mmCIF file of C-alpha atoms (C1' of nucleotides) in Angstrom:
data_model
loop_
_atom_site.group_PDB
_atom_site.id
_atom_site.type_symbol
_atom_site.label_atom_id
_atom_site.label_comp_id
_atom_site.label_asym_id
_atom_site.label_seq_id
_atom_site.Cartn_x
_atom_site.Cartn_y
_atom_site.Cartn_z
ATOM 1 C CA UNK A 1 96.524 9.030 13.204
ATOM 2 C CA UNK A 2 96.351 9.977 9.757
ATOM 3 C CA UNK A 3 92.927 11.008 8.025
ATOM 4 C CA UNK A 4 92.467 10.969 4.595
ATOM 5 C CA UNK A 5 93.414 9.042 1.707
ATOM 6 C CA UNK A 6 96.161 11.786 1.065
ATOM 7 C CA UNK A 7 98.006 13.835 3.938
ATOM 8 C CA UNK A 8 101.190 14.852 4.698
ATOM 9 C CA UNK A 9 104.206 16.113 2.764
ATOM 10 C CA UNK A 10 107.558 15.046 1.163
ATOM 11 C CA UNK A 11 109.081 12.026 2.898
ATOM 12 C CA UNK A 12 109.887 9.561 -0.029
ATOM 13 C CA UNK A 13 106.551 7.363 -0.458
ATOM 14 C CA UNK A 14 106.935 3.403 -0.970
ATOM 15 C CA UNK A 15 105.978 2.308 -4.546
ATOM 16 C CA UNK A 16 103.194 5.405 -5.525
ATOM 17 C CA UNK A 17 103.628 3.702 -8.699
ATOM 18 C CA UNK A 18 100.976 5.024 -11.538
ATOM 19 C CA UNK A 19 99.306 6.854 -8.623
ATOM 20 C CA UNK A 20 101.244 9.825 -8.690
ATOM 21 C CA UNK A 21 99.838 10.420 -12.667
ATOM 22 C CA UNK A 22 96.219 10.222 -11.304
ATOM 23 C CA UNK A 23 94.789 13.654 -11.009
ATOM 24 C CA UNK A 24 92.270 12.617 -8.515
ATOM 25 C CA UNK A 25 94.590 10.880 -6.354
ATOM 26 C CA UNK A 26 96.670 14.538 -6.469
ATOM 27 C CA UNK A 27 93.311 16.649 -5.978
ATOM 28 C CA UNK A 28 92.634 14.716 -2.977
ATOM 29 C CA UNK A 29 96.459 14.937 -1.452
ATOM 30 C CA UNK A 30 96.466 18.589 -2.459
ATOM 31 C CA UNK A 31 93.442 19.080 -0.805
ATOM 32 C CA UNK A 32 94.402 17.389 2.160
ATOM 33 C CA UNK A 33 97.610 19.335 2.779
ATOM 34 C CA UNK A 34 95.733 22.521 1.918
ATOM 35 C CA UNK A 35 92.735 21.796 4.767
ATOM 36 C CA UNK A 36 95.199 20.761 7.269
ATOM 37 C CA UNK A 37 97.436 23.669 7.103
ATOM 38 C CA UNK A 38 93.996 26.245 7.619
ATOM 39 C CA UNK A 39 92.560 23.695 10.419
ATOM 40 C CA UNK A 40 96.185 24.332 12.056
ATOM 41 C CA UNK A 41 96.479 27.760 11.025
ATOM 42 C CA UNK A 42 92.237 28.534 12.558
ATOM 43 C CA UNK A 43 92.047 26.034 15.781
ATOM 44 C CA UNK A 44 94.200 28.817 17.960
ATOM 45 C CA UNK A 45 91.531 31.382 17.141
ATOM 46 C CA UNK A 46 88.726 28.129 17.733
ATOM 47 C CA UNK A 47 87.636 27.924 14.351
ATOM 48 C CA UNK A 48 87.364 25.207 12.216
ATOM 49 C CA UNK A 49 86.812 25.534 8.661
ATOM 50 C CA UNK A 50 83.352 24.672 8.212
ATOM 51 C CA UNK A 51 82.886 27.499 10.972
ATOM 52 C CA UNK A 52 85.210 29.810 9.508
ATOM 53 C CA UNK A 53 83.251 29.550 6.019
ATOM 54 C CA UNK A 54 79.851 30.036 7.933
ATOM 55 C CA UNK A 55 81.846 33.472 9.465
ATOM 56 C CA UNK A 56 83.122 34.741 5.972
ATOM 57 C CA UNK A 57 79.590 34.795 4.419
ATOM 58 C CA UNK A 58 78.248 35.910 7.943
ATOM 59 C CA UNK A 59 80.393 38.903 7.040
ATOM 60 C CA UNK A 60 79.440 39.086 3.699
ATOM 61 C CA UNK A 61 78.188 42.491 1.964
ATOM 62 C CA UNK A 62 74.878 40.579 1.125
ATOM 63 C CA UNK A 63 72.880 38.713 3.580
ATOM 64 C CA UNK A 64 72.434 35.313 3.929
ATOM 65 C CA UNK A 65 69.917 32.842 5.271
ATOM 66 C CA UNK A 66 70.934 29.554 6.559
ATOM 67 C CA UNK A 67 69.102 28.137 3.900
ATOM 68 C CA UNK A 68 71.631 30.485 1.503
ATOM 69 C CA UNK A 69 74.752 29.267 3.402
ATOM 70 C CA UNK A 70 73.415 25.151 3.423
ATOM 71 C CA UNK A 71 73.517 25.950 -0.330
ATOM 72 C CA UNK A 72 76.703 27.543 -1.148
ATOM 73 C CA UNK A 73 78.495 25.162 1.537
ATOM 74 C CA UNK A 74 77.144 22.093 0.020
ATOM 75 C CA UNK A 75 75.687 21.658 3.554
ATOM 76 C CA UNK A 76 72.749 20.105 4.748
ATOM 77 C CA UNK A 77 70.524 22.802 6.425
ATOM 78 C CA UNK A 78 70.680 20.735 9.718
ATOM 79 C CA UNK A 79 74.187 20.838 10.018
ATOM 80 C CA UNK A 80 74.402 24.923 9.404
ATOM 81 C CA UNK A 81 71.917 25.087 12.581
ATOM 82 C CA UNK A 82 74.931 23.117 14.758
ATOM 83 C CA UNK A 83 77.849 25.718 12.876
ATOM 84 C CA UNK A 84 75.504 28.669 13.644
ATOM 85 C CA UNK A 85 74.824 27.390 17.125
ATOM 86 C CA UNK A 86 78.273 27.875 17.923
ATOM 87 C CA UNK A 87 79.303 30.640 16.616
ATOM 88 C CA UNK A 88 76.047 32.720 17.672
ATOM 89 C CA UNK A 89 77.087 31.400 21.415
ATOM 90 C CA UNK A 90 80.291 32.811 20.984
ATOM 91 C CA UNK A 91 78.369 36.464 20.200
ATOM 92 C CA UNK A 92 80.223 36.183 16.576
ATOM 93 C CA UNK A 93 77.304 36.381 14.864
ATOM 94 C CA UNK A 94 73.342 36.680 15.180
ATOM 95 C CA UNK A 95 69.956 35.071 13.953
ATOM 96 C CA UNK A 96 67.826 37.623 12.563
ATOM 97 C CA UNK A 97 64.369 36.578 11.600
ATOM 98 C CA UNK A 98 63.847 38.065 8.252
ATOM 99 C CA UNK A 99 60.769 40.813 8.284
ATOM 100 C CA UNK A 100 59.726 39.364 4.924
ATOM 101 C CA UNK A 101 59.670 35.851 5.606
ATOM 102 C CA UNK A 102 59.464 35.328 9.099
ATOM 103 C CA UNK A 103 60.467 31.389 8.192
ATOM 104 C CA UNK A 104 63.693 32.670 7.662
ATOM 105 C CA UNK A 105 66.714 33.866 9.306
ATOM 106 C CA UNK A 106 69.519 35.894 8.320
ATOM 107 C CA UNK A 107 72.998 35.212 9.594
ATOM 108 C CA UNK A 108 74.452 38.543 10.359
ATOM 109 C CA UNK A 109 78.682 38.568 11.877
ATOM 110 C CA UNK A 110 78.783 41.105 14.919
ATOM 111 C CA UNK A 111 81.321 43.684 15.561
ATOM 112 C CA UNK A 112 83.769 40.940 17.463
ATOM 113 C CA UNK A 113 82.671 38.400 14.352
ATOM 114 C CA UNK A 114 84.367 40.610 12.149
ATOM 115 C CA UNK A 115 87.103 41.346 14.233
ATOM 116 C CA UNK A 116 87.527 37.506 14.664
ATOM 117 C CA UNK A 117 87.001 37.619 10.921
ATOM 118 C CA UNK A 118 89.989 39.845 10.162
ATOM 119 C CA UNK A 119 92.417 37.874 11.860
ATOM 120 C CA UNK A 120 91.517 34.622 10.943
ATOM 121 C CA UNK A 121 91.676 35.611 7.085
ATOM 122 C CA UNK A 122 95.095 36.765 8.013
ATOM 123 C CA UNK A 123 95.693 32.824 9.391
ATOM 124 C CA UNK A 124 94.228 31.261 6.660
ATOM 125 C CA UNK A 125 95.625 33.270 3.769
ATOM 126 C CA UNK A 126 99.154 32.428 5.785
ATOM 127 C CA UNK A 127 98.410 28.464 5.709
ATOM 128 C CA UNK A 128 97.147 28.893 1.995
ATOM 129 C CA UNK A 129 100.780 30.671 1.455
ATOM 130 C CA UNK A 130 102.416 27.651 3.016
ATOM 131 C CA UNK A 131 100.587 24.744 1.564
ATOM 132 C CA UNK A 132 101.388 26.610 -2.421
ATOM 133 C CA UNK A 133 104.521 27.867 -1.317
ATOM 134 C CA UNK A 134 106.087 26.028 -4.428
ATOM 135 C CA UNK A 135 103.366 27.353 -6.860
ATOM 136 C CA UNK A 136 104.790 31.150 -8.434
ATOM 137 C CA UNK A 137 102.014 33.535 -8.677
ATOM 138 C CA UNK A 138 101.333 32.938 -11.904
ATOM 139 C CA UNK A 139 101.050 29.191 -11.138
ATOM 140 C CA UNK A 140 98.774 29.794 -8.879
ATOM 141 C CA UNK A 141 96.666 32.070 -11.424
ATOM 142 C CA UNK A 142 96.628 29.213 -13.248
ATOM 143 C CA UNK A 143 95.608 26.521 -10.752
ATOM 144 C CA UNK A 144 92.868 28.584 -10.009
ATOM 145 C CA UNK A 145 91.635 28.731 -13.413
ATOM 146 C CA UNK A 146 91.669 25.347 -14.247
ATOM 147 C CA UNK A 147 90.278 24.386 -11.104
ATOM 148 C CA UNK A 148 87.206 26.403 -11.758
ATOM 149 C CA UNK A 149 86.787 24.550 -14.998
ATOM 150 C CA UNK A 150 86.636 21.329 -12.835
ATOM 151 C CA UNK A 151 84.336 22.757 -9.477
ATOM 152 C CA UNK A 152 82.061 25.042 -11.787
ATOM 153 C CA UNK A 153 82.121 25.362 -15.201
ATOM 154 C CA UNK A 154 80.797 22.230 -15.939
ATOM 155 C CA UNK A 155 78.675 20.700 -18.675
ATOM 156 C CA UNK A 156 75.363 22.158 -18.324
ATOM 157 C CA UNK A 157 74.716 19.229 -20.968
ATOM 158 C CA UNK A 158 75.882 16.625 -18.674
ATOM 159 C CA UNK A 159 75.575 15.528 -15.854
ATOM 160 C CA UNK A 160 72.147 16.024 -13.780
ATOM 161 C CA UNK A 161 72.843 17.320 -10.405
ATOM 162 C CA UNK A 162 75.730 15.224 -8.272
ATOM 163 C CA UNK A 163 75.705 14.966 -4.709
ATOM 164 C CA UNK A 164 78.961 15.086 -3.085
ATOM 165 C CA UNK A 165 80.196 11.651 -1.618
ATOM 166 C CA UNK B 1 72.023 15.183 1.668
ATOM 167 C CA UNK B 2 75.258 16.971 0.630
ATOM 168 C CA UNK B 3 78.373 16.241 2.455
ATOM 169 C CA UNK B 4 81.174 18.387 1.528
ATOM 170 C CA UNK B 5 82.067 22.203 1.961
ATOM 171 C CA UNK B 6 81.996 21.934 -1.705
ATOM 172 C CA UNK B 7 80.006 19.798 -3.941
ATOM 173 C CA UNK B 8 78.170 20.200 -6.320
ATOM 174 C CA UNK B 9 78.340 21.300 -9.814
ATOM 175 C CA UNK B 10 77.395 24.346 -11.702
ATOM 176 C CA UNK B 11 73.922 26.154 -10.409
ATOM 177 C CA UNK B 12 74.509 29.830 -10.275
ATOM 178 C CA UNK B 13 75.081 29.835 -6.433
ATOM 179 C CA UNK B 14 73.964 32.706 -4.427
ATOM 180 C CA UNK B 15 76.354 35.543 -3.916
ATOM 181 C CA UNK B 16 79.911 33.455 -3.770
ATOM 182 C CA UNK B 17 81.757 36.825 -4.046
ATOM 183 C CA UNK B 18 85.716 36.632 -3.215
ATOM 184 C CA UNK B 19 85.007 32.662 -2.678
ATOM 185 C CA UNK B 20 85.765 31.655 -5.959
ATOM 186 C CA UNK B 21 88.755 33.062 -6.139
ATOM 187 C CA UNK B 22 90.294 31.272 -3.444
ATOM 188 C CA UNK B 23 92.045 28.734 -4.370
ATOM 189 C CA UNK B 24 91.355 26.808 -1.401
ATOM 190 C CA UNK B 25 87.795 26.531 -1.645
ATOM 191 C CA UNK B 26 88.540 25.953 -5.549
ATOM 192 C CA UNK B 27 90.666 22.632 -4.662
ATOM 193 C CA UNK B 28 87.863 21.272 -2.164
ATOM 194 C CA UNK B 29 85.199 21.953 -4.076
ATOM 195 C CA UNK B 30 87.327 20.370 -7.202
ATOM 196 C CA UNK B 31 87.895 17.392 -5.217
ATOM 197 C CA UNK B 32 84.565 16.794 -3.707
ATOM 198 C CA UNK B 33 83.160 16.930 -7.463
ATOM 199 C CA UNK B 34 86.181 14.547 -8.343
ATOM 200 C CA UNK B 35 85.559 12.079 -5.437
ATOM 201 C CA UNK B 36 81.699 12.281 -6.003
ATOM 202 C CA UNK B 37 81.800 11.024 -9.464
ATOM 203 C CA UNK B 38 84.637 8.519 -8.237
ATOM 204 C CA UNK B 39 82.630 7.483 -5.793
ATOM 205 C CA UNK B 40 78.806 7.257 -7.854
ATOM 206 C CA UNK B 41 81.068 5.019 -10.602
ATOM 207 C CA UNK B 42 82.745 2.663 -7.848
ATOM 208 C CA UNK B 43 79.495 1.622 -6.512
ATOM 209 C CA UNK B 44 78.157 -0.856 -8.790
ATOM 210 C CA UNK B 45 81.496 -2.785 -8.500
ATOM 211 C CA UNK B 46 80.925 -2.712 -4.559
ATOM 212 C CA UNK B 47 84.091 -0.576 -4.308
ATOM 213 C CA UNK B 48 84.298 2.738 -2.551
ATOM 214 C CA UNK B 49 87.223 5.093 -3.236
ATOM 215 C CA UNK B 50 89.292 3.738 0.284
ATOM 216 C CA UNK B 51 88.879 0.353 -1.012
ATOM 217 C CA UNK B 52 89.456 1.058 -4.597
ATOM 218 C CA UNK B 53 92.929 2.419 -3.679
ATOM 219 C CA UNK B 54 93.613 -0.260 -1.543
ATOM 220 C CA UNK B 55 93.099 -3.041 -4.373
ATOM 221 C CA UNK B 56 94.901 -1.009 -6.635
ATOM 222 C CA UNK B 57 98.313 -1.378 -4.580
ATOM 223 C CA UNK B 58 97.146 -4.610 -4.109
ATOM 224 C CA UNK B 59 97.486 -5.300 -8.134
ATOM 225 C CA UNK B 60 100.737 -3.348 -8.160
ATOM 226 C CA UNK B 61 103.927 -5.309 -9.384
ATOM 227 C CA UNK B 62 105.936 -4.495 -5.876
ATOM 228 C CA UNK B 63 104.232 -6.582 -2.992
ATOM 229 C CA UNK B 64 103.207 -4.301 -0.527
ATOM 230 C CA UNK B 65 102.332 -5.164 3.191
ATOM 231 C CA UNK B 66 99.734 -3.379 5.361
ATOM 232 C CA UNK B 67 102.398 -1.046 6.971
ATOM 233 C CA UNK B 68 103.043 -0.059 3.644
ATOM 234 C CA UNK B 69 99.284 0.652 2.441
ATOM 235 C CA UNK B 70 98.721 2.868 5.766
ATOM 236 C CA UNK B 71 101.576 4.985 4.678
ATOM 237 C CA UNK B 72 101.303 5.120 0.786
ATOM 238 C CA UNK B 73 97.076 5.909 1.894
ATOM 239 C CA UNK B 74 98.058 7.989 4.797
ATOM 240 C CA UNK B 75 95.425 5.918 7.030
ATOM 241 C CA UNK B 76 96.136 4.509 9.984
ATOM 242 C CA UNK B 77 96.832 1.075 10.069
ATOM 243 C CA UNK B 78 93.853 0.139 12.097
ATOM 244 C CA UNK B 79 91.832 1.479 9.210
ATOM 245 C CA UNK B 80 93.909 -0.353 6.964
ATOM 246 C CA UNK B 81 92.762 -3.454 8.518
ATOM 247 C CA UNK B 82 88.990 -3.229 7.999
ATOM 248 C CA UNK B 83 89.721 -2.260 4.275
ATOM 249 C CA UNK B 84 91.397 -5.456 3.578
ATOM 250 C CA UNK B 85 89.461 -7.221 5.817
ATOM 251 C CA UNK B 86 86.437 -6.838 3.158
ATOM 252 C CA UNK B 87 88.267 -7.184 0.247
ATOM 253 C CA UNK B 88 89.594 -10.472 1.467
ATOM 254 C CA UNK B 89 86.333 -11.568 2.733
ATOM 255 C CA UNK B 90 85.033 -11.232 -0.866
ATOM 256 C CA UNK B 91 87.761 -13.266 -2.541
ATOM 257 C CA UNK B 92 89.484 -9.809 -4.167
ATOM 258 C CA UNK B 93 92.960 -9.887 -1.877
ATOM 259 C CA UNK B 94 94.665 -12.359 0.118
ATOM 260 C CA UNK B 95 97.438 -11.948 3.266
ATOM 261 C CA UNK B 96 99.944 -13.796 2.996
ATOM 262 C CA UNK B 97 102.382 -13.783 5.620
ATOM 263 C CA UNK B 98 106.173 -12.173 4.632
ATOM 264 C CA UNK B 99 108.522 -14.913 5.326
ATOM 265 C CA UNK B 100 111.426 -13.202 5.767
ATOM 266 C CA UNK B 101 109.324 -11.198 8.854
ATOM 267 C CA UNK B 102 106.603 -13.017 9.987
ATOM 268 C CA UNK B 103 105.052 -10.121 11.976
ATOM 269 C CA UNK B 104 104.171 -8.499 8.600
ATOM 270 C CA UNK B 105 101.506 -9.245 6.199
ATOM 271 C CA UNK B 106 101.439 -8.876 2.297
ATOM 272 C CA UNK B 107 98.674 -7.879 0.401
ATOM 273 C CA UNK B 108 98.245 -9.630 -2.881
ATOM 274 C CA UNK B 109 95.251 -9.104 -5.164
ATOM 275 C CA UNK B 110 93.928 -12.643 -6.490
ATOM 276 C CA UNK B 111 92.734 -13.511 -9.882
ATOM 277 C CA UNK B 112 89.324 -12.411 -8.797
ATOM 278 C CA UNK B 113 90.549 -9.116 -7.836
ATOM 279 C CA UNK B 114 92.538 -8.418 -11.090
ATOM 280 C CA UNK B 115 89.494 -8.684 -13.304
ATOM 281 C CA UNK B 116 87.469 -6.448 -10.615
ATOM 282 C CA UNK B 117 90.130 -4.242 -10.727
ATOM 283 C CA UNK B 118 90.472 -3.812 -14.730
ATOM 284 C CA UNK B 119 86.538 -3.066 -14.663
ATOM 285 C CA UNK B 120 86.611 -0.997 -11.368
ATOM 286 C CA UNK B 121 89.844 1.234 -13.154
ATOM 287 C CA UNK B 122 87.956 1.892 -16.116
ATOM 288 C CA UNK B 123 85.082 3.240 -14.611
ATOM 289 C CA UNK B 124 87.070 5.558 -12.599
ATOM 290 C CA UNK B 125 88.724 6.711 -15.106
ATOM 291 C CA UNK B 126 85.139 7.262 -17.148
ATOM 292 C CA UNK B 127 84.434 9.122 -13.896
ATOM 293 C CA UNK B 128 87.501 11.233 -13.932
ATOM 294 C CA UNK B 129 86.662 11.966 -17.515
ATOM 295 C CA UNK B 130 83.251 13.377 -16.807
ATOM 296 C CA UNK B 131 84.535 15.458 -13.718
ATOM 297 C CA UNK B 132 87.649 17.074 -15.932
ATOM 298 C CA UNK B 133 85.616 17.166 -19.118
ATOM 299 C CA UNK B 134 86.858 20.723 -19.448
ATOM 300 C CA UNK B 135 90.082 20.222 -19.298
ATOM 301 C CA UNK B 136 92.220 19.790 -22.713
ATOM 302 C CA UNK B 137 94.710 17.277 -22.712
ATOM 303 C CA UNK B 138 97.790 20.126 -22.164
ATOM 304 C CA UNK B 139 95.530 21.453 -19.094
ATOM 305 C CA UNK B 140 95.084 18.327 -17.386
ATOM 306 C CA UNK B 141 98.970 17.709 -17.671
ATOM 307 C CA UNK B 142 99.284 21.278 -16.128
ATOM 308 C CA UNK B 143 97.230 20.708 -13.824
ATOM 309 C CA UNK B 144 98.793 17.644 -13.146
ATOM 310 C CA UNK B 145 102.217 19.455 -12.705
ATOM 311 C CA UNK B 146 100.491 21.906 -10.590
ATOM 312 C CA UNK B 147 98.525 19.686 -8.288
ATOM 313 C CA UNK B 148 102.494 17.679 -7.998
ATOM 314 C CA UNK B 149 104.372 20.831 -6.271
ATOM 315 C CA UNK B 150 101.135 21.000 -3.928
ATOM 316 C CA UNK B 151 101.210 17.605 -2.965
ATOM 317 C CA UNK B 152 104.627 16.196 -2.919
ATOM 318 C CA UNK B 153 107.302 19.238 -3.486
ATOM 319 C CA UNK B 154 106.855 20.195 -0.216
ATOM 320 C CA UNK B 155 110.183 22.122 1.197
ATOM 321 C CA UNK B 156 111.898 19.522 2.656
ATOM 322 C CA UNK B 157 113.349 22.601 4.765
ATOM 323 C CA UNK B 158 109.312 24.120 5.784
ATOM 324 C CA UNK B 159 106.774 21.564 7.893
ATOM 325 C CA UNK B 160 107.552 18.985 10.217
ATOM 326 C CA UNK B 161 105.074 16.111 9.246
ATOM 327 C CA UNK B 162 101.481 17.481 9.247
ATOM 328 C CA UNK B 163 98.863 15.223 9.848
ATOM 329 C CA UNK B 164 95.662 15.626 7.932
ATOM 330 C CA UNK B 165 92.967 16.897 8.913
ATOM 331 C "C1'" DT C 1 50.479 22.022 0.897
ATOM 332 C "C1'" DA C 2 55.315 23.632 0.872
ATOM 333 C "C1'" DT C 3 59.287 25.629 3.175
ATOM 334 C "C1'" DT C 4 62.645 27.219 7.165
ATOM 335 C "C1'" DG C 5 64.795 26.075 10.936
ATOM 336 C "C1'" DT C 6 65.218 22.576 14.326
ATOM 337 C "C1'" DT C 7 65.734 18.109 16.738
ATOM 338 C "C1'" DA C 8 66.695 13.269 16.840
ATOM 339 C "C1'" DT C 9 68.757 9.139 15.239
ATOM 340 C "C1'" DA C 10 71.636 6.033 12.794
ATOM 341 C "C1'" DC C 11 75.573 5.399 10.323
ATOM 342 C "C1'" DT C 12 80.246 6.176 8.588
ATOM 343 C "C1'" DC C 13 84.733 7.975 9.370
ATOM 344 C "C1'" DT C 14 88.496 9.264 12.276
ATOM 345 C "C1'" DA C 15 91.514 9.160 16.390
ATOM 346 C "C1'" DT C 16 93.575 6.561 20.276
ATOM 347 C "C1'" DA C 17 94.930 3.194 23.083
ATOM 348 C "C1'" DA C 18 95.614 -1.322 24.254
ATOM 349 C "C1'" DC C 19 96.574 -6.192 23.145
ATOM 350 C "C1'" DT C 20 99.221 -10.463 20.451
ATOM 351 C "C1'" DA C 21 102.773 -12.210 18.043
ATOM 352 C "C1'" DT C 22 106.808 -11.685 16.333
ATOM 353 C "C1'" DA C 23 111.529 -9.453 16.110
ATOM 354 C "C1'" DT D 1 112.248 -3.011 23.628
ATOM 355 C "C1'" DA D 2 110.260 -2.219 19.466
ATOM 356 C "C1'" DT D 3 107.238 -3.223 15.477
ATOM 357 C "C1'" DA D 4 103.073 -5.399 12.502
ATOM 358 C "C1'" DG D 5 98.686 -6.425 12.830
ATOM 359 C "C1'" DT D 6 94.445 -6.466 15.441
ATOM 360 C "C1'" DT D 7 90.634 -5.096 18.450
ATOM 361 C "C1'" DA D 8 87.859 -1.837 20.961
ATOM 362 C "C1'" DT D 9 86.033 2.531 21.881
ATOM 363 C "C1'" DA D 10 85.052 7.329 21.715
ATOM 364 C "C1'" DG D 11 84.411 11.142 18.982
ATOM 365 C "C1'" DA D 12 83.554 13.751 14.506
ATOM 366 C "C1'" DG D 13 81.190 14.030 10.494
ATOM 367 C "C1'" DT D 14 77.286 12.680 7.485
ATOM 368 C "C1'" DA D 15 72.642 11.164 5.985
ATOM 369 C "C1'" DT D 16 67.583 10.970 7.020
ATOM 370 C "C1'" DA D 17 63.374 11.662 8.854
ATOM 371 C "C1'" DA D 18 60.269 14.030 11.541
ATOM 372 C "C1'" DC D 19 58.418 18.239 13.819
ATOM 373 C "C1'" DA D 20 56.800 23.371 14.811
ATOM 374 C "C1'" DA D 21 56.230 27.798 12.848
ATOM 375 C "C1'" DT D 22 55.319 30.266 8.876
ATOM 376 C "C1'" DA D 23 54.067 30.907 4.076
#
DNA sequence: TATTGTTATACTCTATAACTATA
DNA sequence: TATAGTTATAGAGTATAACAATA
């Protein structure tokens, strides 16, 4: 029933032991709680998050290609086509083949995309509320800080170029 | 080739706007990064993270039985079984059946799986070193703190029992 | 020849339900 | 009857490779 290597909330845990010092044994619980509280909070407007990222850069001030959204996503370009699929059936947003390289196409939200788009930030920003609820707003200034240090600012030294998982 | 809504590390990515400020995105983007790097430095050891984890509690002073893993994991215990299944098959854990309830089965790492384990902790924690590189010693224990109130604070008087995912 | 979007396929992971043996 | 472990199966999600259209 459960998913991932994480999940759910408070109830007293049998022996976490040392785990409960490991920060990537908390990023991954975190994480977890955080992504199940926006799947709950999207599904009733039938969005997942995958789709619901796809829609927020659909309604984006700059356009984006699919090749664009594959890379900010961390996607593979074959699995936007699926997320696009969907939502383009749905008339939330539209293909356009860009004039300037016909190759490519430009994800554009439509009028009831944005709509959709309005009320499911609303939803998720609610979940996000719930999942930090314990975090003060300058806690959560500060979570957000460091955890840019971890998912951007790294070493340009280091490492070559990781694939997730 | 990626898998994650996240991923990768820095490469100015196209037009992120509001994204990176939500902290969110910030945690599973941190986490795929986190679990990547867990996941590269596992691999030589024939570990994965899931399996990693599981010989972990396995090496823990309080005997644990499967019941105990699923919950501790947050896996279902079917899952549970194909874990250990592996690990046994490669000499790392053993079941031995609880006397005092012979339905139950606990999970004790062998010699074998010790020494893996001392080899397979160090290179995760080389791996969690490269992936929090930025962090100072104070952040990481902030972060730490942080990541705790998100994880396991939880109002006991808020959610139900969410399942992940 | 290289790239964008697409399709197809295989593989892993996840979710469920049933079965057995114990209690 | 309830629970621990197991098995089986269906569905997501992920990883790859190939293809048509365009550059």
């Amino acid at each position: 029933m459960p998913t991932d290597a994480t999940g759910g909330p408070s109830r007293a845990l049998p022996a976490l032991g040392a785990l409960t010092e490991d920060l990537s044994f908390l990023l991954a619980r975190a994480n977890a709680l955080a992504l199940a509280a926006a799947h709950a909070a999207l599904a009733p407007l039938g969005l997942k998050v995958r789709s619901y990222a796809v829609l927020t850069l659909a309604c984006a001030a700059a356009a984006q290609t699919q090749r664009d959204l594959a890379e900010i996503l961390r996607l593979d370009p074959s699995q936007i086509v699926s997320l696009v699929d969907d939502l383009e059936k749905r008339g939330l947003v539209q293909r356009q083949t860009d004039p300037s390289d016909r190759r490519s196409k430009v994800i554009a939200a439509t009028e009831a995309g944005r709509a959709l788009h309005v009320e499911a930030s609303a939803a998720a920003r609610r979940a996000e509320e719930e999942s930090h609820a314990r975090l003060t707003e300058d806690e959560r200034r500060t979570l957000g800080e460091l955890l840019r240090k971890i998912a951007f600012d790294e070493d340009p030294g280091s490492a070559g170029g990781e694939t997730a998982s």
